[in-house]
Short mmCIF file of C-alpha atoms and ligand atoms in Angstrom, two decimals:
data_model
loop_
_atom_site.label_atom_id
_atom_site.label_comp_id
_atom_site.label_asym_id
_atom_site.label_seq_id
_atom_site.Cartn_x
_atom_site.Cartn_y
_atom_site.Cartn_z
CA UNK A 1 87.85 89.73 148.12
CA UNK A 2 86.01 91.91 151.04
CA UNK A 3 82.78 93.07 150.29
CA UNK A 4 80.74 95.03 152.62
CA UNK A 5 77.06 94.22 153.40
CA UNK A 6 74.21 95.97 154.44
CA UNK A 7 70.50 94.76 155.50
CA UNK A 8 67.62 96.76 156.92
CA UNK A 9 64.91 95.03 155.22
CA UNK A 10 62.34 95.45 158.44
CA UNK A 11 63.65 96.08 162.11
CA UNK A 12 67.44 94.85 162.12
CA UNK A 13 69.80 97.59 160.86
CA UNK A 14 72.66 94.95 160.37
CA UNK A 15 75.74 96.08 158.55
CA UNK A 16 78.88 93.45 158.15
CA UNK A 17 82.29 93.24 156.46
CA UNK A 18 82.70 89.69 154.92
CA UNK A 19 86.11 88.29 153.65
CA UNK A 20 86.22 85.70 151.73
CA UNK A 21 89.63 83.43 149.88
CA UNK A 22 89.24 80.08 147.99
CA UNK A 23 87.86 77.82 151.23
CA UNK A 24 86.88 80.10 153.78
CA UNK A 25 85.09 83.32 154.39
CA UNK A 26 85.60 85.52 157.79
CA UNK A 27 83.27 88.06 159.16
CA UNK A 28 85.59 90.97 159.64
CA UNK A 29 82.66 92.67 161.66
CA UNK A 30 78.89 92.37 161.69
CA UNK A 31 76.94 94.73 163.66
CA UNK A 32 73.19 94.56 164.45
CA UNK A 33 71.18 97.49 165.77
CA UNK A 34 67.28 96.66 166.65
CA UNK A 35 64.49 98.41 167.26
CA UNK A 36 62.85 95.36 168.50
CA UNK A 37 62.31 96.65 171.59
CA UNK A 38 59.96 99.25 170.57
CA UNK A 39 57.80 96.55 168.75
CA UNK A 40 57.88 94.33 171.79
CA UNK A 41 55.41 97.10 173.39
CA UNK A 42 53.20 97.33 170.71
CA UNK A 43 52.66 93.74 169.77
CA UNK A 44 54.01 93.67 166.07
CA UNK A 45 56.23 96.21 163.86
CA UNK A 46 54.69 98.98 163.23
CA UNK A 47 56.48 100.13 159.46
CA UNK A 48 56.82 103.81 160.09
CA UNK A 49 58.47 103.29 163.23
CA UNK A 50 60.55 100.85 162.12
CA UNK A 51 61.75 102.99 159.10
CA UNK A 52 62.40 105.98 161.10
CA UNK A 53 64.71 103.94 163.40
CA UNK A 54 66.41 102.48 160.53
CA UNK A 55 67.49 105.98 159.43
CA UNK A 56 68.51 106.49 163.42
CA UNK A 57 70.89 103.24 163.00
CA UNK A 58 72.36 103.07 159.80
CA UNK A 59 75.49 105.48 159.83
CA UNK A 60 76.69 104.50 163.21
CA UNK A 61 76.37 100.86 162.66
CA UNK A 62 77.90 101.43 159.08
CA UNK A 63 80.65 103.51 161.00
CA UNK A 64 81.23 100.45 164.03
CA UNK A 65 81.42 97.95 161.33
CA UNK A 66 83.98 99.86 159.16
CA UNK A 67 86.07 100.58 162.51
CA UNK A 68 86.11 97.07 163.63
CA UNK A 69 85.94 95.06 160.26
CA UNK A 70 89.16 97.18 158.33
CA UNK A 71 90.13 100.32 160.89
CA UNK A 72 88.49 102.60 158.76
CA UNK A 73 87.27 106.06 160.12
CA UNK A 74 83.91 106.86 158.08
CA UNK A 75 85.00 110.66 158.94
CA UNK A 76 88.25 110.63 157.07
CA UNK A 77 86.90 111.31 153.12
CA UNK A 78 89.63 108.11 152.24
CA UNK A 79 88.16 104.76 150.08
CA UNK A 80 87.81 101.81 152.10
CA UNK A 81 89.56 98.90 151.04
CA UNK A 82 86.87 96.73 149.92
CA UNK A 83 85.41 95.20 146.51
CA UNK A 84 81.84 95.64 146.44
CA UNK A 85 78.86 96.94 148.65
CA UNK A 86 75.81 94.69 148.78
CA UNK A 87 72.65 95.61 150.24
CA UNK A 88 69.14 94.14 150.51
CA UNK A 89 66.24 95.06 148.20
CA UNK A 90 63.44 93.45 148.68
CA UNK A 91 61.53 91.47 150.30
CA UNK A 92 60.68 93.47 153.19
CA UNK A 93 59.06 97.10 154.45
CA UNK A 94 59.19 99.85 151.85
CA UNK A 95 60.54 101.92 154.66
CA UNK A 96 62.93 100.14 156.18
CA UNK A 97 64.30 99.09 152.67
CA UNK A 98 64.41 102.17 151.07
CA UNK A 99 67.10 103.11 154.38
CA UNK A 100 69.94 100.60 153.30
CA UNK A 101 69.00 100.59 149.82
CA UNK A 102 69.61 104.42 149.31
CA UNK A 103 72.83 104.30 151.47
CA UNK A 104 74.10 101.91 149.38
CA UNK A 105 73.56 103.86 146.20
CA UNK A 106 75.22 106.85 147.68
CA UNK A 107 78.84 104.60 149.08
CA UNK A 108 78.82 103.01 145.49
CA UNK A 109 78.93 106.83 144.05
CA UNK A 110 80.65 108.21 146.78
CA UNK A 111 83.77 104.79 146.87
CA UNK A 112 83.20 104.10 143.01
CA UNK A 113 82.55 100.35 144.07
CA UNK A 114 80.28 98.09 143.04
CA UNK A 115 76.71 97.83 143.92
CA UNK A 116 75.34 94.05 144.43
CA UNK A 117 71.30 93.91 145.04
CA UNK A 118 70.40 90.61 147.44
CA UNK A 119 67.17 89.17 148.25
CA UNK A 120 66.45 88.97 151.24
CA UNK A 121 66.03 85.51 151.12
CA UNK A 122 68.80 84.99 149.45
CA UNK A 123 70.65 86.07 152.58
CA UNK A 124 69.29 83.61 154.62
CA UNK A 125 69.86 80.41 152.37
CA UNK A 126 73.67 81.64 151.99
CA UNK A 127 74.15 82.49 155.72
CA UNK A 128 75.02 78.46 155.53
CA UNK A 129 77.99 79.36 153.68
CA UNK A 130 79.67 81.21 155.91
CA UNK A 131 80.87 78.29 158.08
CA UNK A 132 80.53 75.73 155.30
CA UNK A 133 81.93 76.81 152.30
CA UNK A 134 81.74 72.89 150.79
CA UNK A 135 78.25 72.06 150.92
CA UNK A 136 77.39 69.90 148.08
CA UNK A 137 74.70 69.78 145.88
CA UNK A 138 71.89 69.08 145.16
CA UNK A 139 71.13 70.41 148.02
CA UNK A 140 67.42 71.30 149.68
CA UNK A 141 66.55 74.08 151.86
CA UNK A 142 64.07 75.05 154.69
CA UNK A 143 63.64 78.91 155.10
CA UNK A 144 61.55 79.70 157.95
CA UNK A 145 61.07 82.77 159.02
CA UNK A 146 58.59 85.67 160.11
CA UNK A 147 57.40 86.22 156.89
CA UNK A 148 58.54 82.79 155.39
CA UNK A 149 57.88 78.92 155.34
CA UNK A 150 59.55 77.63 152.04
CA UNK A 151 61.36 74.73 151.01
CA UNK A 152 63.52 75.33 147.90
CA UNK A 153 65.78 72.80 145.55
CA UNK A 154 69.28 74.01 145.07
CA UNK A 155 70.80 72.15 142.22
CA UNK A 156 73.92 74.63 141.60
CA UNK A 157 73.94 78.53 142.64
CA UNK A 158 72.08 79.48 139.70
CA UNK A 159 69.33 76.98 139.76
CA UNK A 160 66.99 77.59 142.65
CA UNK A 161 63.16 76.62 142.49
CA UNK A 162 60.44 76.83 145.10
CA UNK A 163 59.18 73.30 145.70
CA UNK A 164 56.72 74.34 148.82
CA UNK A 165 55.48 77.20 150.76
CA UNK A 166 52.96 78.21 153.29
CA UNK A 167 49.51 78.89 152.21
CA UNK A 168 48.68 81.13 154.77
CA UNK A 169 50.81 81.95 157.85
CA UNK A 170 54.52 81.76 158.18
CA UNK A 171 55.71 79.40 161.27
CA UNK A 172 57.51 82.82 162.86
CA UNK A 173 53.95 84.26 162.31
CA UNK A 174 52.27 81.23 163.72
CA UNK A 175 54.70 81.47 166.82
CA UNK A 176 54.23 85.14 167.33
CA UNK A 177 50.40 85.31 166.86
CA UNK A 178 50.07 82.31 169.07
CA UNK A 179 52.75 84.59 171.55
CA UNK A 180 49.91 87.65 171.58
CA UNK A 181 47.52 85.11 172.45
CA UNK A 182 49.35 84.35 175.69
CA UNK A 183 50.43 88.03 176.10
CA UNK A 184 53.57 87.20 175.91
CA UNK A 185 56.00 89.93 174.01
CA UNK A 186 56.46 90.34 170.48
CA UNK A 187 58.17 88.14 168.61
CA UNK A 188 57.36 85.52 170.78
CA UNK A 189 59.21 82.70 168.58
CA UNK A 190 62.09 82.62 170.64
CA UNK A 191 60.44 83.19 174.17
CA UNK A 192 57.92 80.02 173.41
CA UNK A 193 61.17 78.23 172.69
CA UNK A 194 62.17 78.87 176.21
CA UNK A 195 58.96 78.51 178.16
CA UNK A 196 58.64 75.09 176.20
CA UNK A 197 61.95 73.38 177.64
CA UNK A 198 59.88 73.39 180.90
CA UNK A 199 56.85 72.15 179.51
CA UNK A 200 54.95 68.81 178.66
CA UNK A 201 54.81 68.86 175.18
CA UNK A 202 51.75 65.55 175.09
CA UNK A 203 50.17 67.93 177.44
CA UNK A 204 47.81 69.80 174.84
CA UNK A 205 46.95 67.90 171.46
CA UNK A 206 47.16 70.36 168.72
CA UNK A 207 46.43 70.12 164.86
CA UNK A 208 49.43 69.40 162.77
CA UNK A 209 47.69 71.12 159.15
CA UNK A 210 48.21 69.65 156.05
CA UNK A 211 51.09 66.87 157.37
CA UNK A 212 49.51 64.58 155.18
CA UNK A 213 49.02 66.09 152.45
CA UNK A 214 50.39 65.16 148.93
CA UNK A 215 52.45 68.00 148.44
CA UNK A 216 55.53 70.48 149.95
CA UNK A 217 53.30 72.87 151.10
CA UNK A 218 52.32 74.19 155.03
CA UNK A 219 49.55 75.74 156.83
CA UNK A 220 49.56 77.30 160.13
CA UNK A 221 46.88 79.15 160.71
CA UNK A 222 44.23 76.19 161.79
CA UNK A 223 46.93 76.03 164.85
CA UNK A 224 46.52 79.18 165.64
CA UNK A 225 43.01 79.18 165.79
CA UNK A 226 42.66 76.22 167.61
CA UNK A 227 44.94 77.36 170.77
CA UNK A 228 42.74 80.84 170.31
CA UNK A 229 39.57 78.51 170.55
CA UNK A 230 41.46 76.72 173.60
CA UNK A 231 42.11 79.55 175.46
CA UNK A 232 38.71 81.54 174.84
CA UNK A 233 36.56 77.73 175.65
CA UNK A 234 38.73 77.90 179.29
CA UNK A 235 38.27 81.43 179.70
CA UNK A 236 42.21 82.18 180.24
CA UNK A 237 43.48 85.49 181.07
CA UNK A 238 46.74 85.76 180.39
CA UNK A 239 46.50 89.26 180.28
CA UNK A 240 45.86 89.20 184.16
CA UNK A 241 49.27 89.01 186.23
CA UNK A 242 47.68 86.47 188.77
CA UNK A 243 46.19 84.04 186.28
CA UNK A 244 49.91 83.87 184.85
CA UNK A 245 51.35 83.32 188.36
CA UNK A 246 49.20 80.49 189.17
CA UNK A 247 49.43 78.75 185.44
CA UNK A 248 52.76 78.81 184.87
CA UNK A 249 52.45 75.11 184.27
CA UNK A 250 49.99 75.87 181.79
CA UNK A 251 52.14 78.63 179.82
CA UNK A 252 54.87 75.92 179.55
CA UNK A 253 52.49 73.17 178.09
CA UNK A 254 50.98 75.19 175.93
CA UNK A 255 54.10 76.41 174.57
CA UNK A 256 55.86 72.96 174.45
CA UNK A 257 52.50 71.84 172.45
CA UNK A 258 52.79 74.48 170.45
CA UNK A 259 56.51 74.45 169.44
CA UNK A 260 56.22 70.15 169.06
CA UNK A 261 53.51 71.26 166.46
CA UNK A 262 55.42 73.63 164.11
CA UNK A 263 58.46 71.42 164.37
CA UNK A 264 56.60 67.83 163.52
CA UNK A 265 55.12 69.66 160.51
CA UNK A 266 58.56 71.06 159.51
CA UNK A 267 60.63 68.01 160.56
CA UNK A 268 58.01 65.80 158.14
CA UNK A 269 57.85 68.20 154.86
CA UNK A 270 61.56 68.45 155.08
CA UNK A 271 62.05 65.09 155.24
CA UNK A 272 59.87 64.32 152.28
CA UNK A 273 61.30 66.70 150.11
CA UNK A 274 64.96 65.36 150.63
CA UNK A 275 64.42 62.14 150.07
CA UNK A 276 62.24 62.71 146.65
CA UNK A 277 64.88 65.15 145.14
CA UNK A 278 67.98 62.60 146.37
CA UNK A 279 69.72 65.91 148.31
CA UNK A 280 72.92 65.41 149.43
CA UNK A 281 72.94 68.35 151.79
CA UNK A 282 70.00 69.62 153.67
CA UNK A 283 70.09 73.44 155.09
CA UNK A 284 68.31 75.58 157.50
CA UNK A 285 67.78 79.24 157.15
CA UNK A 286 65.91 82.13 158.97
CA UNK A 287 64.88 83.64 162.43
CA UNK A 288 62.96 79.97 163.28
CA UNK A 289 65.89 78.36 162.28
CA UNK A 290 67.43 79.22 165.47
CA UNK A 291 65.12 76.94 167.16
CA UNK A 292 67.00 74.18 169.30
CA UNK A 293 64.35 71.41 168.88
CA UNK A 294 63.92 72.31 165.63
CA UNK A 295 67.75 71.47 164.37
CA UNK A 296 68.04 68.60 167.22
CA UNK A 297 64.68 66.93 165.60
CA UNK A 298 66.12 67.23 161.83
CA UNK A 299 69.31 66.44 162.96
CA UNK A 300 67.70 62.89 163.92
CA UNK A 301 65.30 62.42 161.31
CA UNK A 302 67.09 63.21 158.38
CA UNK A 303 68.76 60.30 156.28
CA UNK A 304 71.93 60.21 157.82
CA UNK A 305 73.93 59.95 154.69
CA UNK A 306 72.39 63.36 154.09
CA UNK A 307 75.04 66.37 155.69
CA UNK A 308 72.93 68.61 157.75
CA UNK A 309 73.72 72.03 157.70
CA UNK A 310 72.86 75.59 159.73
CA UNK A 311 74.16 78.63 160.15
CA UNK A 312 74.75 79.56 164.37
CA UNK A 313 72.09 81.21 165.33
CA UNK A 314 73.44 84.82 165.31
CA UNK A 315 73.37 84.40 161.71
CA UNK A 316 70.04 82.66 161.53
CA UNK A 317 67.88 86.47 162.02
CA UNK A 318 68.24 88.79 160.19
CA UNK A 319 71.97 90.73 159.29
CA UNK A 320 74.26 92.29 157.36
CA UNK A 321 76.78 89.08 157.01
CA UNK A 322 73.98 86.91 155.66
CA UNK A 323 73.88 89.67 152.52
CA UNK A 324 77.56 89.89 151.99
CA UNK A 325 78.14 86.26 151.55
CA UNK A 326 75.12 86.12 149.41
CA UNK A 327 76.83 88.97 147.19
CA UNK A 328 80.04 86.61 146.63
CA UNK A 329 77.66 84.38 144.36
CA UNK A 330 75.88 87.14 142.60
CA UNK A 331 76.68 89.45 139.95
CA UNK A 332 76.94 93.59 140.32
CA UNK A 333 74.41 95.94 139.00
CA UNK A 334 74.54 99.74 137.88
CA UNK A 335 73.12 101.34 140.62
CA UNK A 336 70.57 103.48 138.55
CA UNK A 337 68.96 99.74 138.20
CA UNK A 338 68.42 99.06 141.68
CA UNK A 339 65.11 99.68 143.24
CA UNK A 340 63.58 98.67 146.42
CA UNK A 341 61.23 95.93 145.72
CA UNK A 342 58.94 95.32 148.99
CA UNK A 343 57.04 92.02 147.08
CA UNK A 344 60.18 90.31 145.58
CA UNK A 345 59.86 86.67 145.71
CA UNK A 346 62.65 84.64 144.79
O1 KG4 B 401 64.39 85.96 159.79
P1 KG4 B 401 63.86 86.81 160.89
O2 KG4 B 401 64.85 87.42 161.86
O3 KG4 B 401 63.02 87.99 160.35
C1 KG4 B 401 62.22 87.84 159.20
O4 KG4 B 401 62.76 87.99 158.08
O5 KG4 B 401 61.02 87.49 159.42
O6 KG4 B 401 62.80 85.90 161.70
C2 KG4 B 401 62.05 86.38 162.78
C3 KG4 B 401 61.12 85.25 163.25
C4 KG4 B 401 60.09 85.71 164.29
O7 KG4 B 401 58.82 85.24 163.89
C5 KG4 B 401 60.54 85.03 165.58
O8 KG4 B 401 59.47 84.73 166.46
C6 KG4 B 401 61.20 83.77 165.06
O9 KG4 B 401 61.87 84.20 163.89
N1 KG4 B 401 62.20 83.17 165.98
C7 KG4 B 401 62.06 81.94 166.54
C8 KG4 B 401 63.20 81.74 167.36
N2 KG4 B 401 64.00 82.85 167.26
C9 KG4 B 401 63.37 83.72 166.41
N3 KG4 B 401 61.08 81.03 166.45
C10 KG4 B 401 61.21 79.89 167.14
N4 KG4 B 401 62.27 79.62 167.94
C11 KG4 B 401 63.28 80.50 168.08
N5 KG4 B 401 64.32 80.20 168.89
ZN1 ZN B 402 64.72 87.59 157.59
#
C-alpha cells in the first residue's frame, strides 16, 4: 500500500510518498520546502507570510515528490499509482493549513483516491514507525515541539490519552524566545544546541520549573524570564557585534545552561511517567526531539529494560513522511468532511 502525504501545517511545505508491506515501510520520496529563512529575519513566523509561501511551494514539491517517489509526471493528466492521499488538518496556522488541506481535496476529486485527515501531532508520534515498525506497547511518548510539550500513554493505536503538558510555554518556544534574547536567529532550538557543545553547562544555575512537582506537567516560562532577568541585571548586548565577539564564552554557557535545563526537566517527567504506567517502549517525537543531549540523556536514564525509540532527525521537524505513516493507522474520510482545524488537540 503507497499512500501519499502532504503537511504544511506552518512553514514546512513537506510532501512524501510512503510505502509500506507487513514489516517495513520505505519513503519512496519526501521533499521539504521552507520558508524558514524568511522568518529567521524577522524573529518568529509571521502567518501571512508563511501561507503565501506555502501556496509558492506546494505544486512543485508535490511534483519532485511524485517524480522521485513513483516516476510520475504531474503534467501528464494519468492516475498515480497510489492508495490514499493524507494531509494535515490541524493543529497549526489557518493559512498555511488551508494550502495542503485544499490540495488534498482537489487530488482526491481529481485521482478518485482516498482522503485521510492527520493531526499534526499525530505525525510526529508515528514518525517512530517508520524505522520501527515493532514497537510494543504500552508504550509512552514525549512530543516536544514549537508549539508542544506533551507526554501521552499509548496503550494500542486507538487508545491515546494526554497524561502531561506544558502550562505555559512549549520547550521549542522556551529555546527560541530564550534564542531572541541572545539575538541569535529564529528558531534558535537547534543553533543553542550547537553553541552549547562548547559551553560549560554548571556555568549559569538556572530554574528547572515544576521538576518536583506531583504531576506530568512542565513549565518553561520562569526559565525564560530568569535568563531575560540575567541578561538585563549584567547589562548584555548581544545585539552589539563587539559584545558578541568578546563573550563568546558567555554565549556558549549560557546556552549549555540553558539546553541542561530543558533537558533535566524533560529527562525527569519522562522518566516518571514510564515507570508509573509500566511502558515497555518509550518514544520521542517533534522538532526538539532532534536534540543530541536530549536522546543521549534519555537514552541513559531510562530503565534499560525499557526500548528507546526516535525517529532520525530529518523526520523529527516537521514533513510530509511523518503524515503518511500516520495515515496507514487511520481510517479515510469523505472529503466534504474535512476542514482545517487550526485548535485541534489530540
Ligand atoms: O516540530 P517542529 O519542526 O515544528 C512545530 O511543529 O513546532 O519543531 C520546531 C521546534 C523549534 O522550536 C526549534 O527551535 C526546535 O524545534 N528545534 C530544536 C532542535 N531542532 C529544532 N530544539 C532543540 N535542539 C534542536 N537540535
Ligand atoms: Zn511539528
Amino acid at each position: 500500500m503507497t499512500i501519499l502525504g502532504i503537511e504544511t501545517s506552518c512553514d514546512e511545505t513537506g510532501v512524501a510518498i510512503v510505502e509500506k508491506n507487513n514489516n517495513s515501510f520505505t519513503l519512496l520520496s519526501n521533499k521539504i520546502a521552507s520558508s524558514l529563512s524568511l522568518h529567521a529575519r524577522t524573529g518568529g513566523i509571521i502567518p501571512e507570510v508563511a501561507a503565501r509561501e506555502q501556496v509558492k511551494f506546494i505544486l512543485p514539491t508535490l511534483s519532485e515528490a511524485l517524480k522521485e517517489g513513483i516516476t510520475f509526471d504531474i503534467s501528464s493528466k494519468q492516475i498515480p499509482d497510489i492508495d490514499a492521499i493524507a494531509v494535515t488538518y490541524g493543529p497549526g496556522l489557518i493559512g498555511s493549513l488551508l494550502v495542503g488541506v485544499e490540495t488534498a481535496k482537489t487530488l482526491s476529486l481529481l485521482w478518485k483516491k482516498p482522503l485521510i485527515p492527520i493531526n499534526h501531532m499525530y505525525g510526529h508520534l508515528y514518525a517512530n514507525w517508520i524505522e520501527n515498525i515493532d514497537i510494543e506497547f504500552p508504550a509512552i511518548i514525549l512530543i516536544v515541539s514549537g508549539g508542544h510539550t506533551d507526554l501521552l500513554f499509548m496503550k494500542s493505536h486507538n487508545e491515546i490519552t494526554v497524561i502531561g503538558e506544558t502550562r505555559d510555554d512549549a520547550a521549542g518556544e522556551a529555546f527560541d524566545k530564550i534564542g531572541r534574547l541572545l539575538n541569535l536567529p529564529y528558531p534558535a532550538g537547534s543553533l543553542i544546541a550547537k553553541l552549547a557543545e562548547k559551553g560549560n553547562s554548571k556555568a549559569f544555575l538556572l530554574p528547572r520549573p515544576m521538576i518536583g512537582s506531583d504531576n506530568l506537567d512542565f513549565s518553561f516560562s520562569g526559565l525564560k524570564t530568569s535568563v531575560l532577568n540575567l541578561v538585563k541585571k549584567n547589562n548584555w548586548d548581544f545585539s552589539d557585534e563587539n559584545f558578541r565577539k568578546d563573550n563568546q564564552d558567555l554565549l556558549t554557557d549560557l546556552s549549555a545552561s540553558v539546553q541542561e535545563a530543558i533537558i533535566d526537566v524533560l529527562v525527569k517527567k519522562s522518566i516518571k511517567a514510564a515507570s508509573k504506567y509500566s511502558a515497555k517502549s518509550f518514544l520521542l517525537g517533534g522538532g526538539v526531539a532532534a536534540n543530541q543531549l536530549l536522546r543521549k540523556r534519555l537514552q541513559e536514564k531510562l530503565d534499560p529494560d525499557i526500548r528507546f525509540v526516535s525517529p532520525s532527525p530529518s523526520l523529527c521537524t516537521d514533513n510530509g513522511a511523518m503524515i503518511a505513516a500516520a495515515a496507514f493507522f487511520t481510517v479515510h474520510k469523505p472529503w466534504e468532511e474535512i476542514d482545517a482545524q487550526p485548535e485541534l488537540s489530540y
